Coordinates of C-alpha atoms in Angstrom, one line a residue:
M40 CA -78.1 -38.5 -46.7
F41 CA -81.3 -39.6 -48.1
R42 CA -83.2 -43.1 -47.7
S43 CA -85.2 -44.3 -50.9
H44 CA -88.0 -46.3 -50.8
E45 CA -86.9 -49.0 -51.8
G46 CA -83.6 -49.5 -50.2
G47 CA -85.1 -50.2 -46.7
A48 CA -84.7 -54.1 -47.4
T49 CA -81.5 -53.7 -49.1
G50 CA -79.8 -51.9 -46.3
E51 CA -78.4 -49.4 -49.0
S52 CA -79.1 -45.9 -49.7
P53 CA -79.1 -44.4 -52.7
V54 CA -77.5 -40.9 -52.7
V55 CA -78.5 -38.3 -55.3
G56 CA -75.6 -36.9 -57.1
G57 CA -75.0 -35.1 -60.3
G58 CA -78.5 -37.0 -61.4
A59 CA -77.8 -40.1 -60.4
L60 CA -78.0 -42.2 -57.3
A61 CA -74.8 -43.6 -55.6
V62 CA -75.0 -46.2 -53.5
V63 CA -73.5 -46.0 -49.9
P64 CA -73.3 -48.6 -47.2
V65 CA -75.8 -47.8 -44.4
R66 CA -73.6 -49.0 -41.9
E67 CA -71.1 -46.6 -43.1
L68 CA -73.1 -44.1 -42.4
A69 CA -74.0 -44.8 -39.1
A70 CA -70.5 -43.9 -37.9
P71 CA -69.8 -40.5 -37.1
L72 CA -68.8 -38.8 -40.2
D73 CA -65.3 -37.1 -40.1
L74 CA -63.9 -33.8 -42.2
A75 CA -62.5 -36.3 -45.0
T76 CA -66.0 -38.2 -45.5
I77 CA -67.8 -34.9 -45.6
G78 CA -65.4 -33.7 -48.2
Q79 CA -66.1 -36.9 -50.2
V80 CA -69.9 -36.6 -49.7
L81 CA -70.2 -33.1 -50.3
P82 CA -68.9 -32.3 -54.1
E83 CA -71.7 -35.4 -54.7
L84 CA -74.5 -33.2 -53.7
P85 CA -76.6 -31.0 -55.7
S86 CA -75.6 -27.5 -55.2
E87 CA -79.2 -26.7 -54.6
L88 CA -78.9 -28.9 -51.5
A89 CA -74.8 -28.0 -50.4
P90 CA -74.6 -25.5 -47.3
E91 CA -74.1 -22.0 -48.7
P92 CA -70.5 -20.3 -48.2
P93 CA -70.6 -17.4 -45.8
Q94 CA -71.2 -13.6 -47.4
G95 CA -69.0 -10.9 -46.5
I96 CA -65.4 -10.5 -45.4
F97 CA -66.0 -10.5 -41.5
A98 CA -68.3 -13.6 -42.0
R99 CA -65.6 -15.5 -43.9
L100 CA -63.2 -14.2 -41.5
N101 CA -65.1 -15.8 -38.4
H102 CA -65.8 -18.7 -40.2
R103 CA -62.2 -19.3 -40.4
L104 CA -61.6 -18.4 -37.2
R105 CA -64.0 -20.6 -36.0
A106 CA -62.4 -23.4 -38.0
V107 CA -59.0 -22.9 -36.2
D108 CA -58.6 -24.4 -32.5
L109 CA -56.4 -21.6 -31.2
A110 CA -55.9 -23.1 -28.0
A111 CA -54.2 -26.2 -29.8
V112 CA -51.1 -23.8 -30.8
D113 CA -48.4 -23.2 -28.9
W114 CA -47.9 -19.6 -29.4
A115 CA -44.9 -19.3 -26.6
P116 CA -42.6 -22.7 -27.8
D117 CA -39.2 -22.7 -25.9
L118 CA -36.9 -20.6 -28.3
A119 CA -33.9 -23.1 -27.1
E120 CA -35.0 -25.9 -28.5
E121 CA -36.0 -26.8 -32.5
I122 CA -34.3 -23.9 -34.0
G123 CA -35.4 -23.0 -37.5
S124 CA -38.5 -25.1 -37.3
R125 CA -41.9 -23.9 -38.2
R126 CA -42.8 -24.2 -34.1
W127 CA -39.7 -22.2 -33.6
Y128 CA -40.6 -19.2 -36.2
R129 CA -44.1 -19.1 -34.9
G130 CA -42.8 -18.5 -31.2
M131 CA -40.1 -15.5 -32.4
A132 CA -43.4 -14.3 -34.0
T133 CA -45.2 -13.8 -31.1
L134 CA -41.9 -12.4 -29.0
V135 CA -41.4 -9.9 -32.1
G136 CA -45.3 -9.1 -31.7
L137 CA -45.6 -8.7 -27.7
A138 CA -42.3 -6.6 -28.1
L139 CA -43.9 -4.1 -31.1
C140 CA -47.0 -3.8 -28.9
A141 CA -45.4 -2.8 -25.7
L142 CA -43.5 -0.4 -28.0
A143 CA -46.8 0.9 -29.5
C144 CA -47.9 1.7 -25.7
W145 CA -44.7 3.5 -25.1
P146 CA -45.8 7.0 -23.5
D147 CA -45.5 9.8 -25.4
F148 CA -43.7 12.8 -23.4
S149 CA -42.9 15.9 -25.2
R150 CA -40.6 18.8 -23.4
L151 CA -42.1 21.8 -21.9
E152 CA -41.6 24.7 -23.8
A153 CA -40.4 27.7 -21.7
A154 CA -40.9 31.1 -22.3
P155 CA -38.6 32.9 -24.4
A156 CA -35.4 35.0 -22.9
T157 CA -36.2 38.6 -22.4
R158 CA -33.8 40.3 -24.3
L159 CA -32.1 43.5 -22.1
D160 CA -30.2 46.1 -23.3
A161 CA -26.8 47.6 -22.1
A162 CA -29.2 50.3 -19.6
A163 CA -31.1 47.2 -18.4
R164 CA -28.0 45.0 -17.4
D165 CA -26.4 47.6 -15.7
E166 CA -29.9 48.2 -13.6
F167 CA -29.7 44.5 -12.6
R168 CA -25.7 44.3 -12.0
S169 CA -26.0 47.1 -9.5
Q170 CA -28.5 45.8 -7.4
S171 CA -27.1 42.1 -7.7
I172 CA -25.1 40.5 -5.2
M173 CA -21.4 39.9 -7.0
P174 CA -17.7 40.8 -7.0
L175 CA -16.7 44.1 -8.0
G176 CA -14.4 42.8 -10.5
Y177 CA -17.4 41.4 -12.4
G178 CA -19.2 44.7 -12.5
G179 CA -21.1 44.4 -8.7
A180 CA -22.0 47.3 -6.8
T181 CA -22.6 45.4 -4.2
G182 CA -22.3 47.5 -0.8
R183 CA -21.7 50.5 -2.8
P184 CA -23.6 54.1 -1.5
M185 CA -26.7 54.8 -3.9
G186 CA -27.3 58.3 -5.0
P187 CA -29.5 60.5 -3.1
R188 CA -33.0 60.1 -4.0
F189 CA -36.4 61.3 -2.4
A190 CA -36.3 58.3 -0.2
M191 CA -33.1 58.3 0.6
R192 CA -30.3 61.0 1.7
P193 CA -26.6 60.4 2.1
V194 CA -24.5 60.3 5.2
A195 CA -21.1 62.1 6.6
F196 CA -20.6 59.2 8.9
V197 CA -22.0 55.3 8.7
P198 CA -22.3 54.1 12.5
E199 CA -20.5 51.0 13.3
R200 CA -21.3 48.4 16.2
A201 CA -20.7 49.3 19.6
Q202 CA -18.8 45.5 20.3
V203 CA -17.9 42.9 18.0
E204 CA -17.6 39.3 19.1
L205 CA -15.7 37.0 17.1
A206 CA -13.3 33.8 18.0
S207 CA -9.9 33.0 16.6
V208 CA -7.1 30.3 16.8
L209 CA -3.5 30.1 17.7
A210 CA -2.0 29.0 14.6
P211 CA 1.6 26.9 14.7
G212 CA 4.7 29.0 15.5
D213 CA 2.2 32.4 15.6
S214 CA 2.2 34.4 19.3
L215 CA -0.4 35.6 21.4
G216 CA 0.4 39.1 20.7
R217 CA 0.1 38.9 16.8
M218 CA -2.6 36.4 16.7
L219 CA -4.8 39.6 18.8
Q220 CA -3.2 42.2 16.7
R221 CA -4.5 40.0 13.2
A222 CA -8.0 40.2 15.0
G223 CA -8.1 43.9 15.1
V224 CA -7.0 44.3 18.7
S225 CA -5.1 47.8 19.4
G226 CA -1.2 46.9 19.6
A227 CA -1.3 48.3 23.3
D228 CA -4.3 46.1 24.3
A229 CA -2.3 42.9 22.5
A230 CA 1.0 43.5 24.5
R231 CA -0.7 44.2 27.4
A232 CA -2.9 41.3 27.3
S233 CA 0.4 38.9 26.5
E234 CA 2.0 40.2 29.4
L235 CA -0.6 39.1 31.6
V236 CA -1.0 35.3 30.2
A237 CA 2.7 35.2 30.6
A238 CA 2.6 35.9 34.2
T239 CA 1.1 33.0 34.9
V240 CA 1.8 30.6 32.1
P241 CA 4.1 30.7 29.5
L242 CA 3.3 31.6 26.5
D243 CA 5.2 29.1 24.4
E244 CA 3.3 26.5 26.8
I245 CA 0.0 27.1 24.9
R246 CA -0.9 25.0 22.6
S247 CA -1.2 26.1 19.0
G248 CA -5.1 25.3 17.9
T249 CA -6.3 27.0 21.1
R250 CA -9.6 29.1 20.3
V251 CA -9.4 32.1 21.6
A252 CA -13.0 34.1 22.4
L253 CA -12.9 38.2 21.9
V254 CA -15.4 40.8 22.4
L255 CA -13.8 44.0 20.8
G256 CA -15.4 47.6 21.5
P257 CA -16.3 50.3 19.7
R258 CA -13.1 52.3 17.9
P259 CA -12.1 55.6 19.6
A260 CA -12.0 57.3 15.8
P261 CA -12.8 56.1 12.8
G262 CA -9.5 54.1 11.0
L263 CA -8.3 53.0 14.6
P264 CA -7.9 49.5 16.2
R265 CA -11.1 48.3 18.3
P266 CA -9.8 47.8 22.3
L267 CA -10.3 45.0 23.7
E268 CA -13.0 44.3 26.2
H269 CA -12.8 40.3 26.7
A270 CA -10.9 37.6 25.8
E271 CA -11.4 33.6 26.8
F272 CA -9.2 31.0 26.0
R273 CA -8.1 27.5 27.8
A274 CA -4.4 27.9 28.6
R275 CA -3.7 24.5 30.0
F276 CA -5.8 21.6 30.1
D277 CA -6.2 22.5 34.0
L278 CA -6.5 26.4 33.4
A279 CA -9.0 28.6 31.8
L280 CA -7.8 32.6 31.9
A281 CA -9.8 35.6 30.9
V282 CA -8.5 38.8 30.2
N283 CA -11.4 41.9 31.2
R284 CA -11.8 45.6 30.4
A285 CA -11.9 47.0 34.0
G286 CA -11.8 50.5 35.7
G287 CA -9.8 51.4 32.0
G288 CA -7.2 49.0 32.1
L289 CA -6.9 44.9 31.4
V290 CA -6.8 42.4 34.1
L291 CA -6.7 38.8 34.3
Q292 CA -9.0 36.3 35.8
K293 CA -7.8 32.8 36.4
R294 CA -10.4 29.7 36.4
P295 CA -9.0 26.8 37.5
I296 CA -10.5 23.6 36.2
P297 CA -10.8 20.4 38.6
V298 CA -8.8 17.7 37.0
D299 CA -8.1 13.9 38.2
T300 CA -6.1 11.1 36.7
V301 CA -7.4 7.5 36.7
P302 CA -5.4 4.5 34.9
L303 CA -7.3 2.6 31.9
R304 CA -6.3 -0.7 30.9
I305 CA -6.5 -2.5 27.9
R306 CA -6.5 -5.8 26.9
G307 CA -6.6 -7.6 23.6
Q308 CA -5.2 -10.7 21.1
V309 CA -2.8 -9.8 18.7
G310 CA -3.6 -10.3 15.1
E311 CA -1.7 -10.0 11.9
S312 CA -0.7 -6.4 13.2
L313 CA 0.0 -5.8 16.9
Y314 CA -0.4 -1.9 16.6
R315 CA -4.0 -2.4 14.3
A316 CA -5.4 -5.0 17.1
A317 CA -4.2 -2.4 19.6
R318 CA -6.0 0.5 17.8
A319 CA -9.5 -1.9 17.2
S320 CA -9.3 -2.4 21.1
G321 CA -9.6 1.1 21.5
A322 CA -6.0 2.5 22.7
P323 CA -5.0 5.7 21.4
P324 CA -1.9 5.9 18.9
Q325 CA 0.2 7.9 21.7
A326 CA -0.4 5.1 24.1
I327 CA 0.6 2.6 21.8
Q328 CA 3.5 4.0 20.5
E329 CA 4.7 4.2 24.3
Y330 CA 3.4 0.4 24.6
L331 CA 6.1 -0.6 21.5
Q332 CA 9.2 1.5 22.4
A333 CA 8.7 -0.4 26.0
L334 CA 8.6 -3.7 24.6
D335 CA 11.3 -3.0 22.5
G336 CA 13.9 -2.5 24.8
H337 CA 13.2 -6.1 26.3
I338 CA 11.9 -8.5 23.6
S339 CA 12.3 -8.3 19.9
L340 CA 9.1 -6.9 18.4
E341 CA 9.9 -9.0 15.3
G342 CA 10.5 -12.5 16.9
D343 CA 9.1 -12.4 19.6
I344 CA 5.4 -11.3 19.2
Q345 CA 3.2 -13.9 17.7
S346 CA -0.4 -14.2 16.5
G347 CA -2.4 -15.2 19.2
D348 CA -0.3 -13.4 22.1
L349 CA -2.5 -11.4 24.5
F350 CA -1.3 -7.7 25.1
D351 CA -1.8 -5.6 28.2
L352 CA -1.2 -1.9 28.6
V353 CA -2.0 0.7 31.1
F354 CA -1.7 4.4 30.7
A355 CA -3.2 7.3 32.8
V356 CA -6.4 9.6 31.3
R357 CA -6.6 12.8 33.0
R358 CA -10.4 13.8 32.9
A359 CA -11.7 17.9 33.4
A360 CA -14.7 18.6 35.3
T361 CA -16.1 20.6 31.8
G362 CA -15.9 17.0 30.0
E363 CA -12.6 17.1 28.2
T364 CA -10.3 13.8 28.5
E365 CA -6.4 13.7 27.9
V366 CA -4.2 10.5 27.5
G367 CA -1.3 10.1 29.4
D368 CA 2.1 8.5 29.9
L369 CA 2.2 4.5 29.4
L370 CA 2.0 3.2 33.0
Y371 CA 2.3 -0.8 32.3
A372 CA 3.2 -2.9 29.3
G373 CA 2.6 -6.6 29.4
L374 CA 2.6 -9.7 26.9
Q375 CA 1.4 -12.9 27.8
R376 CA 1.8 -16.0 25.7
G377 CA -0.6 -18.8 26.8
Q378 CA -0.3 -19.0 30.7
T379 CA 3.3 -17.6 30.4
A380 CA 4.3 -13.9 30.8
V381 CA 6.6 -12.9 28.0
A382 CA 7.0 -9.4 29.4
E383 CA 6.0 -7.5 32.3
L384 CA 7.2 -3.7 32.5
L385 CA 6.4 -0.9 34.7
R386 CA 7.1 2.7 34.5
W387 CA 9.7 3.2 37.7
G388 CA 11.9 5.9 39.2
N389 CA 12.4 9.2 38.2
D390 CA 14.0 9.0 35.0
G391 CA 10.5 7.4 33.6
A392 CA 12.1 4.4 32.2
F393 CA 10.4 0.9 32.3
Y394 CA 11.8 -1.9 34.2
S395 CA 11.0 -5.6 35.0
A396 CA 11.3 -7.5 38.4
D397 CA 14.5 -9.0 36.7
S398 CA 15.8 -5.2 36.8
F399 CA 16.7 -5.1 40.6
T400 CA 18.6 -8.3 40.3
N401 CA 20.5 -8.3 37.0
P402 CA 23.3 -5.2 36.3
T403 CA 22.7 -2.1 35.0
Y404 CA 25.9 -1.8 33.5
V405 CA 29.0 -4.4 33.2
Q406 CA 32.1 -4.0 32.1
T407 CA 33.4 -5.4 28.6
G408 CA 37.0 -5.3 29.1
P409 CA 39.6 -3.1 30.9
G410 CA 38.1 0.0 31.5
M411 CA 35.3 -0.5 29.3
L412 CA 31.5 -0.5 30.4
M413 CA 28.1 -1.5 28.3
P414 CA 26.9 2.2 26.9
V415 CA 23.1 1.4 27.7
N416 CA 20.8 -0.8 29.5
G417 CA 19.8 -3.3 27.1
R418 CA 20.0 -6.4 25.0
I419 CA 22.0 -7.3 21.9
T420 CA 19.8 -7.2 19.1
S421 CA 22.0 -7.5 16.2
S422 CA 26.0 -8.5 16.0
Y423 CA 29.2 -7.4 14.3
G424 CA 29.3 -8.5 10.8
T425 CA 27.7 -8.8 7.3
R426 CA 23.7 -8.9 7.4
F427 CA 20.7 -7.8 5.4
H428 CA 19.9 -4.3 5.9
P429 CA 16.0 -3.8 7.3
V430 CA 15.8 -0.2 6.0
L431 CA 17.6 -0.6 2.6
G432 CA 17.0 -4.3 1.5
Y433 CA 20.2 -5.6 0.9
R434 CA 23.4 -7.5 2.4
R435 CA 26.3 -4.8 4.3
M436 CA 28.7 -4.7 6.5
H437 CA 27.1 -3.7 10.2
A438 CA 30.2 -2.2 11.9
G439 CA 28.8 -2.4 15.1
V440 CA 26.6 -3.7 17.5
D441 CA 23.0 -3.2 18.3
F442 CA 21.5 -2.9 21.6
G443 CA 17.9 -2.8 21.9
A444 CA 16.9 -0.4 24.6
A445 CA 13.5 2.1 25.7
W446 CA 13.2 5.2 24.0
G447 CA 14.7 7.6 26.3
S448 CA 17.0 5.5 28.3
P449 CA 20.5 6.7 29.3
I450 CA 23.7 6.3 27.1
V451 CA 27.1 6.5 28.9
A452 CA 30.4 6.4 27.9
T453 CA 32.2 3.2 27.7
A454 CA 35.4 5.0 29.2
A455 CA 36.8 8.1 29.9
G456 CA 37.4 10.2 26.7
A457 CA 36.5 13.5 24.5
V458 CA 34.3 13.9 22.2
S459 CA 35.5 14.4 18.4
Y460 CA 31.7 14.8 17.2
A461 CA 28.5 15.7 18.4
G462 CA 25.9 16.1 16.1
Y463 CA 24.0 14.8 12.9
H464 CA 25.7 12.2 11.0
G465 CA 23.8 10.7 8.2
G466 CA 22.5 7.5 8.6
H467 CA 23.9 7.4 12.1
G468 CA 21.4 10.1 12.8
N469 CA 22.2 11.9 16.3
Y470 CA 25.9 10.6 16.7
V471 CA 28.7 11.2 19.3
R472 CA 31.7 9.7 18.6
L473 CA 34.5 9.9 21.7
D474 CA 38.5 9.5 21.2
H475 CA 39.8 7.5 24.4
G476 CA 43.6 7.7 23.1
S477 CA 45.8 5.1 22.3
G478 CA 44.4 5.1 18.6
L479 CA 41.0 3.7 20.6
G480 CA 37.5 5.4 19.8
T481 CA 33.7 4.7 20.5
G482 CA 30.4 5.9 18.6
Y483 CA 27.1 6.0 19.6
A484 CA 24.4 6.1 17.0
H485 CA 20.6 6.6 16.6
M486 CA 20.4 9.1 19.4
S487 CA 17.2 10.7 20.4
R488 CA 18.8 13.7 21.9
I489 CA 22.6 14.4 22.5
A490 CA 23.4 15.6 26.1
V491 CA 27.5 16.6 25.2
T492 CA 29.0 19.1 23.4
L493 CA 32.3 18.7 20.7
G494 CA 36.1 19.2 22.9
E495 CA 34.1 18.1 26.1
R496 CA 35.5 15.8 28.2
V497 CA 33.6 12.9 29.8
G498 CA 34.4 10.1 32.5
A499 CA 33.6 6.5 32.4
G500 CA 29.5 6.1 33.1
E501 CA 28.7 9.5 32.2
V502 CA 25.7 10.1 30.3
I503 CA 26.2 11.4 26.6
G504 CA 23.0 11.1 25.2
Y505 CA 19.8 9.5 25.3
V506 CA 18.0 6.3 23.1
G507 CA 16.5 7.2 20.0
S508 CA 15.6 6.4 16.2
T509 CA 17.0 8.9 14.2
G510 CA 18.8 8.3 11.4
L511 CA 18.2 5.0 9.1
S512 CA 16.6 3.2 11.8
T513 CA 13.5 1.1 12.3
G514 CA 13.1 1.6 16.1
P515 CA 14.5 3.0 19.2
H516 CA 18.1 1.6 19.8
L517 CA 21.6 2.2 20.3
H518 CA 24.1 1.4 17.6
Y519 CA 27.5 1.1 19.1
E520 CA 30.7 1.0 17.4
M521 CA 34.3 0.3 18.4
Y522 CA 37.7 2.0 16.7
R523 CA 41.3 0.8 16.9
D524 CA 43.6 3.1 14.9
G525 CA 40.3 4.4 13.0
R526 CA 39.3 1.1 11.8
T527 CA 36.5 -0.6 13.3
V528 CA 36.4 -3.8 15.4
N529 CA 34.1 -6.0 17.2
P530 CA 32.7 -4.2 20.1
L531 CA 32.3 -7.7 21.8
G532 CA 36.0 -9.0 21.4
A533 CA 36.3 -8.3 25.2
R534 CA 34.9 -10.3 27.7
F535 CA 32.0 -9.9 30.0
A536 CA 33.4 -9.0 33.5
T537 CA 32.8 -7.1 37.0
V538 CA 29.2 -5.7 37.8
T539 CA 29.4 -2.2 38.2
R540 CA 25.8 -0.7 38.7
Q541 CA 22.9 -2.2 39.1
V542 CA 19.0 -1.2 40.3
D543 CA 18.5 -0.7 44.3
P544 CA 17.3 -4.5 45.3
G545 CA 15.0 -2.6 48.2
Q546 CA 13.0 -1.1 45.9
L547 CA 11.9 -4.9 44.7
H548 CA 9.1 -5.0 47.0
A549 CA 7.5 -1.7 46.3
F550 CA 8.0 -2.3 42.8
R551 CA 6.3 -5.8 43.1
A552 CA 3.5 -3.9 45.1
R553 CA 2.8 -1.5 41.9
L554 CA 2.8 -4.1 39.5
A555 CA 0.2 -6.2 41.4
Q556 CA -2.0 -3.0 41.4
M557 CA -1.6 -2.1 37.6
K558 CA -2.5 -6.1 36.9
A559 CA -5.6 -6.1 39.0
I560 CA -7.1 -2.8 37.3
R561 CA -10.1 -3.9 35.6
P562 CA -9.5 -3.5 31.9
G563 CA -12.4 -0.7 30.6
A564 CA -12.9 0.2 34.3
I565 CA -12.9 4.5 34.5
L566 CA -15.2 6.2 37.1
A567 CA -17.7 7.7 35.1
A568 CA -18.3 10.5 38.0
R569 CA -16.4 13.7 37.0
P570 CA -14.4 15.4 39.4
Q571 CA -15.8 17.5 41.9
P572 CA -16.4 20.7 42.4
A573 CA -17.6 21.1 39.1
V574 CA -16.9 24.3 37.7
R575 CA -19.0 25.8 34.6
Q576 CA -18.1 25.3 31.2
I577 CA -16.2 28.1 29.7
A578 CA -18.2 29.7 27.5
M579 CA -16.9 30.4 24.0
R580 CA -18.1 33.5 22.1

């Protein structure tokens, strides 16, 4: 912009452009010039007055970068918006560029070159194989005597250890004598040790899995078995035995282990499964099995047990002074729903059966007709007729009556007769059939044990077997059948009548006192002290 001497009065400024003067109003030049105005003015300037363009590649590049406002450019747009636009492609280019930069910075790892494998000839392989530890079948010479050299000489006899200490385990169906002989004991010593042990404990009462610690002496001659110096094992839970060599023979040493028995009570709430709930509460499987068997003789396990009921069981625990414990018999089985006791059963009497307080007032055996008795002390769980079989899964004829009873409860003959069948009988399991004459017969199925033989004559009320769950059975019960002229009839066709036997009512007071004692035990309370006097731990070599 140039101002002439004459332009001061008119307010216009002559501008030189191409040899002529262009008049531009001064008021317009007073405003800031933008790029468009500069573009209009600069072409009119003479070349000698226009700014010189930058020279060189870097200068031109720097000039162009200065002209671009990089901060105003959105280099990382949202690729989910304006797909296909210039802004979207600019963002995609940024993403690809950053990915290429990351790949360019990828570390260059190269594998380490190992030394080439040494090539071995046949002689070298034989030398390595002779000194390696491998089976003889693969060519190893482990344990073979090496040839004599200047540093060694062959010996005629390799000395053995004076004593060998080892342990052996009694396998199922095995005997103590055979186990000792397999361990390397001479036959004479094995027989003598078995004889000494059998004089104290019957050999068939030693449990399989018993660990026997042995010490064998030196061989009397090469190739002969070693003599027994010491053998020690746990013959019973309360007795340890040791066989030692003394004075040229074997002697037996008994080591009694103090053992006490304490009751353990476990209570819990039934969930989806009574068994799983009891296991989760810490009850051992053996005690739970006895608990279910005791309940099954008095209530229905399918219909009388509901979710939310409280189970209660007390069982004996035997504790040894050496620290081991052993689960004993179930003593009490209870089931409670709210504030009501569904079942309170106590092991009572010499037969080991479970009874409730009602057993001392209700009859054990009653007549079902002239000369016919109830076969077992229990309740009817399934009647005569067509029903859905719980094992086979379809409807079929149920040609008898089921009595729910505790496992091992005695089964009696309902009338005098002769045993026409005694043994295993397909789905009946252990089965006894009696012939009472005049075309009348009775059958007793699913026994755990049969107490009569074929052809034997029995009287009414005489024990012929015990309740079990053999054959097609879901639990301990008695399947009782009645036959007339070879065809089954309903055993309940006769009426119930006279009482023939019941539990001694004089024991009711003692029964209730024992029941209260069981219910007073605090759940989980077992004395922490071991029985005294304590004995040393059995050394198992």
